[in-house]
Coordinates of C-alpha atoms in Angstrom, one line a residue:
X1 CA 100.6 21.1 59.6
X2 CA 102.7 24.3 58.6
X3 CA 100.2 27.6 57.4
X4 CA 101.5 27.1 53.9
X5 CA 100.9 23.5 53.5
X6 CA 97.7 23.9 55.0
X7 CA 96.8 26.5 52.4
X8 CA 98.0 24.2 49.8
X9 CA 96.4 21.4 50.5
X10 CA 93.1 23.7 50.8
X11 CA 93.7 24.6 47.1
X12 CA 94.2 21.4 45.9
X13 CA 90.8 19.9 47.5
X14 CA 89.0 23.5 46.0
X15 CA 90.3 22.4 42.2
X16 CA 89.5 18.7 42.7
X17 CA 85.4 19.6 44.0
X18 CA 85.4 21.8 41.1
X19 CA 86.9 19.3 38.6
X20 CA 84.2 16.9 39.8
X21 CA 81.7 19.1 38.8
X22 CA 83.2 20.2 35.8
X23 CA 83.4 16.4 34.7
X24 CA 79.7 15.6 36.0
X25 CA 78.0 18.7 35.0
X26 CA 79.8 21.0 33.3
X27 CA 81.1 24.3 33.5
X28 CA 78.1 26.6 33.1
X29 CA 75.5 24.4 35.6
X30 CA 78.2 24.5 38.2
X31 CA 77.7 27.0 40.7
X32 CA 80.7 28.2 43.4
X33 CA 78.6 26.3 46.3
X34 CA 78.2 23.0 44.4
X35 CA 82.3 23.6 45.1
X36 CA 82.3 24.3 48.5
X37 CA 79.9 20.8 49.2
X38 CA 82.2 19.5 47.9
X39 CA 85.3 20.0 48.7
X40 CA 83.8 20.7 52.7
X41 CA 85.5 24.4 52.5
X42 CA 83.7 27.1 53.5
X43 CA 82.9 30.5 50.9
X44 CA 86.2 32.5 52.4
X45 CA 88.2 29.6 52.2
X46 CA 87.3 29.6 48.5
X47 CA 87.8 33.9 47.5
X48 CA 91.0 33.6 49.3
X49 CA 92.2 31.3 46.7
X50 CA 90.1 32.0 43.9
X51 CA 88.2 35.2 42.9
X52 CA 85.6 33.1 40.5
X53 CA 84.5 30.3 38.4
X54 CA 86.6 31.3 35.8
X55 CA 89.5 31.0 37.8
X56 CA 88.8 27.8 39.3
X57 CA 88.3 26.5 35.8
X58 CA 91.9 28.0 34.9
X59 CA 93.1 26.3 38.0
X60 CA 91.7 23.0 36.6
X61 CA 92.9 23.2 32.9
X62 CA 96.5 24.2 34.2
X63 CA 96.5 21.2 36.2
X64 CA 95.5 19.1 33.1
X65 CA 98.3 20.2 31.2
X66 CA 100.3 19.3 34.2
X67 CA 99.0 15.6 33.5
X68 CA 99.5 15.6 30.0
X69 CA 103.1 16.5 30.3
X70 CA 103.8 13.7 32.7
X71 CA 102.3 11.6 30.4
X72 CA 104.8 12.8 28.1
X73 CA 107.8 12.3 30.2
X74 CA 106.4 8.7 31.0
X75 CA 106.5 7.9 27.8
X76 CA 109.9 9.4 26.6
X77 CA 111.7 7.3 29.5
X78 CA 110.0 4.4 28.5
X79 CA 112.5 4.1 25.7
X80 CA 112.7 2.1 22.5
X81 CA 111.5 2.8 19.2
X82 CA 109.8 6.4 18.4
X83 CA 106.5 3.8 18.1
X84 CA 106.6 2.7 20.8
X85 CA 106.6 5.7 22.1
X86 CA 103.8 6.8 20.6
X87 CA 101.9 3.7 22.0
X88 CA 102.7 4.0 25.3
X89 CA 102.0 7.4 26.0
X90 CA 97.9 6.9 24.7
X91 CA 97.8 3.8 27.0
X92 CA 99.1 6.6 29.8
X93 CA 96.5 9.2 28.7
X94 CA 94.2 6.8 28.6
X95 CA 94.8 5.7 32.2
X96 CA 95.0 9.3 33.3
X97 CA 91.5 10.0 31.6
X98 CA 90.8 7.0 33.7
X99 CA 91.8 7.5 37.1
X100 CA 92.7 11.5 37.3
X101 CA 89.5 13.9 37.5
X102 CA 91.4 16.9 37.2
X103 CA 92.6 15.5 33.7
X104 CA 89.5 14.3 32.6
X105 CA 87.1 17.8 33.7
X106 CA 90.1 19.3 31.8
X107 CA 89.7 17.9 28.6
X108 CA 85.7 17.9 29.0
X109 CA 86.3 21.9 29.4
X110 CA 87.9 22.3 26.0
X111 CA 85.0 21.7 24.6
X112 CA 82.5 23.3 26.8
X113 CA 80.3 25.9 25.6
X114 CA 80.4 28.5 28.7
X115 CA 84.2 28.8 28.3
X116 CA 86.0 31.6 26.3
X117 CA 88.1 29.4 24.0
X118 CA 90.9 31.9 24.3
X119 CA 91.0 30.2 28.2
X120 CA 90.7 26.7 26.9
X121 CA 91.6 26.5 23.5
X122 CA 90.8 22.6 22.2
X123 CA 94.0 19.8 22.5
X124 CA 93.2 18.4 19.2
X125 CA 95.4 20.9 17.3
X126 CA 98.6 20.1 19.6
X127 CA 97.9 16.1 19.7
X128 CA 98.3 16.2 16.1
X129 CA 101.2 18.0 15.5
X130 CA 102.9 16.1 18.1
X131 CA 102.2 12.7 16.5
X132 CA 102.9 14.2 13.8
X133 CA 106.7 15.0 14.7
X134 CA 106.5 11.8 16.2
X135 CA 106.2 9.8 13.0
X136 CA 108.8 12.3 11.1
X137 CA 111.1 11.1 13.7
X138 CA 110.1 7.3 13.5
X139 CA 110.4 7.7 9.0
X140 CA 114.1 9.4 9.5
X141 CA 115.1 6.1 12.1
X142 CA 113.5 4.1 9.5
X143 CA 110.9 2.5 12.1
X144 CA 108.3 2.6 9.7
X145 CA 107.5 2.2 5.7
X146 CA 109.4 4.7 3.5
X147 CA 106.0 5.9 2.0
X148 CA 103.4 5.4 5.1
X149 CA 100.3 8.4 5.2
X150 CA 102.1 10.3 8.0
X151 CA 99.8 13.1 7.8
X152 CA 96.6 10.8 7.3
X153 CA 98.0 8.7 10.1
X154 CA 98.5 12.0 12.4
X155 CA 94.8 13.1 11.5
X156 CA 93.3 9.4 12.3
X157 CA 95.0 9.3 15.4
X158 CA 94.3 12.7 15.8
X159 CA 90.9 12.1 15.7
X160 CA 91.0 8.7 17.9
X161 CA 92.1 10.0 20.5
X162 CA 89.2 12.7 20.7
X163 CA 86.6 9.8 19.9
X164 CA 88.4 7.5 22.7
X165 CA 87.6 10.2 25.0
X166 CA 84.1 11.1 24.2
X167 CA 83.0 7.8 24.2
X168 CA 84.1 7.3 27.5
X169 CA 82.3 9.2 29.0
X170 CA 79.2 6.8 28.4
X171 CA 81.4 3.6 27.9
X172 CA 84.6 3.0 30.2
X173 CA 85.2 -0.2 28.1
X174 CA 86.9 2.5 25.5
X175 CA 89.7 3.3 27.8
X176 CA 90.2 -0.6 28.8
X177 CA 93.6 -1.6 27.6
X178 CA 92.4 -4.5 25.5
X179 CA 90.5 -1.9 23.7
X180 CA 93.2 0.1 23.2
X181 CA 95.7 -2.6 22.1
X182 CA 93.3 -4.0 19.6
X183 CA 93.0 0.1 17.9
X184 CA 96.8 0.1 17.7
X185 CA 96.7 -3.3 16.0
X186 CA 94.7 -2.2 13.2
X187 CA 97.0 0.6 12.8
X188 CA 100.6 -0.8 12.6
X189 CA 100.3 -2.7 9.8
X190 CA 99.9 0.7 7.6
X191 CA 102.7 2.3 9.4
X192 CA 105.4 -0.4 10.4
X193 CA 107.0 -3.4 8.2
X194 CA 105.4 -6.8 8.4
X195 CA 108.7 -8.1 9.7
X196 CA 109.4 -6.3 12.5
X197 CA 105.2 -5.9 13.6
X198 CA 106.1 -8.7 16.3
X199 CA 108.6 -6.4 17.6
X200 CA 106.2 -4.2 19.0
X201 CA 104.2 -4.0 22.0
X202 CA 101.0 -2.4 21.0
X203 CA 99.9 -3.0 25.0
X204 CA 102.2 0.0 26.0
X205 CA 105.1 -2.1 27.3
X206 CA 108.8 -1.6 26.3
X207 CA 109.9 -5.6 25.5
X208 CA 114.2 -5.8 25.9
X209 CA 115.7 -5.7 22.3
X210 CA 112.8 -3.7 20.5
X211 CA 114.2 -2.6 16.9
X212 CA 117.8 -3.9 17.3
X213 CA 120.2 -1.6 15.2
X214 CA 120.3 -4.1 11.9
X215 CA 116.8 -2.8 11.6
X216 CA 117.8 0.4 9.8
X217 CA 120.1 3.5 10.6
X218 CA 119.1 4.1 13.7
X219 CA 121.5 2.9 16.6
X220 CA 120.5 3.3 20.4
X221 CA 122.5 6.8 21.4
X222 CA 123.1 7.7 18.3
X223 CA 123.0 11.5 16.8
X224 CA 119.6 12.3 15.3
X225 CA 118.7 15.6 13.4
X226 CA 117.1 18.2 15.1
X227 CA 116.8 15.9 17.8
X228 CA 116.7 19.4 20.6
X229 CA 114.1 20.9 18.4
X230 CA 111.9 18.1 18.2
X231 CA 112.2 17.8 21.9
X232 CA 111.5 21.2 22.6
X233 CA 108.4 21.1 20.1
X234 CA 107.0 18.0 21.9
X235 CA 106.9 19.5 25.2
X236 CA 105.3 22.7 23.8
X237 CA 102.5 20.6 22.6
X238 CA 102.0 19.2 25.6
X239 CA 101.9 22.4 27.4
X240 CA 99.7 23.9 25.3
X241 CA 97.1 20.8 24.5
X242 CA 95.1 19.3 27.4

């Protein structure tokens, strides 16, 4: 194995022990050798990549946002209707929180108490706001009811998403995608027509012909507002949320 590679993949294994810990323990009652047992590294191998716990929590957090913005791009190639959208990518976080410890010690870091919050500011702020320009998008395609409670809706999900998560951590059934279906269910109905509810997949799927163009303005390829913008202001949510 080439040097570099092999310093790489020394790296990685150092930010996954310590995401482990993170997730089990937390930051503050994880010590620099509960890192090393980990990972099997030895102390130098550890200061040549990373100076302290600090750093190794930075390391851990950047990684998060890493997962957060594939999530993102999973969900934008997905296609279909801006709802869908929406309810595909929490069935990806979801499975991230799941099945990706770097993620998951990331998010548990936002809120931890030994942390400076200028290092891990909390991803509630940025999920909102990017539902939030979600369902502007969805109201201007005319996916959902002329007078739904975006904002209310933004803030509920908002807030779902950080229950979903902190429940988990005692209860893996909250992540199940049964669960998660079911939540979604008992949202539509405030958000999207009656007559075009059976349209959606509120598993996380993409069916073939989802909101044909006789639904409303919106055609497939068609020129949308601000469409760049909104783009642009999506990913910077996901960069800067967990």
């Amino acid at each position: 194995m080439p040097r570099q590679e092999r310093a790489e993949r020394t790296r990685q294994l150092l930010i996954e022990a310590a995401a482990s810990s993170f997730d089990a323990d937390g930051y503050t009652m994880t010590g620099l050798g509960d890192v090393t047992r980990l990972s099997g590294m030895s102390k130098g191998a550890l200061y040549f990549h990373f100076g302290s716990k600090e750093q190794l929590a930075e390391a851990v957090l950047a990684g998060s946002r890493d997962g957060l913005r594939e999530c993102v791009r999973q969900a934008r190639a997905s296609g279909g209707p801006t709802i869908q959208y929406l309810i595909h990518l929490c069935h990806s976080v979801a499975r991230r929180i799941d099945d990706d410890v770097v993620f998951r010690a990331g998010l548990r870091l936002t809120g931890d108490p030994g942390l400076d919050r200028s290092v891990c500011p909390s991803p509630q702020a940025s999920w909102v706001r990017m539902v939030r320009l979600l369902l502007r998008r969805a109201a201007w395609r005319r996916e959902i009811h002329t007078g739904a409670p975006m904002e209310v809706a933004a803030d509920l999900l908002g807030a779902a998403a950080v229950g979903v998560e902190l429940l988990a951590r005692q209860e893996t059934r909250w992540l199940d995608r049964e669960m998660l279906t079911r939540m979604w269910w008992a949202v539509l109905p405030a958000l999207v027509l009656p007559e075009h509810l059976d349209r959606l997949n509120a598993s996380g799927s993409v069916p073939d012909g989802l909101f044909p163009s006789r639904f409303g303005a919106y055609e497939p390829g068609a020129p949308e507002p601000h469409r760049q913008s909104t783009e642009k202001a999506l990913d910077s949510s996901a960069a800067q949320g967990e």
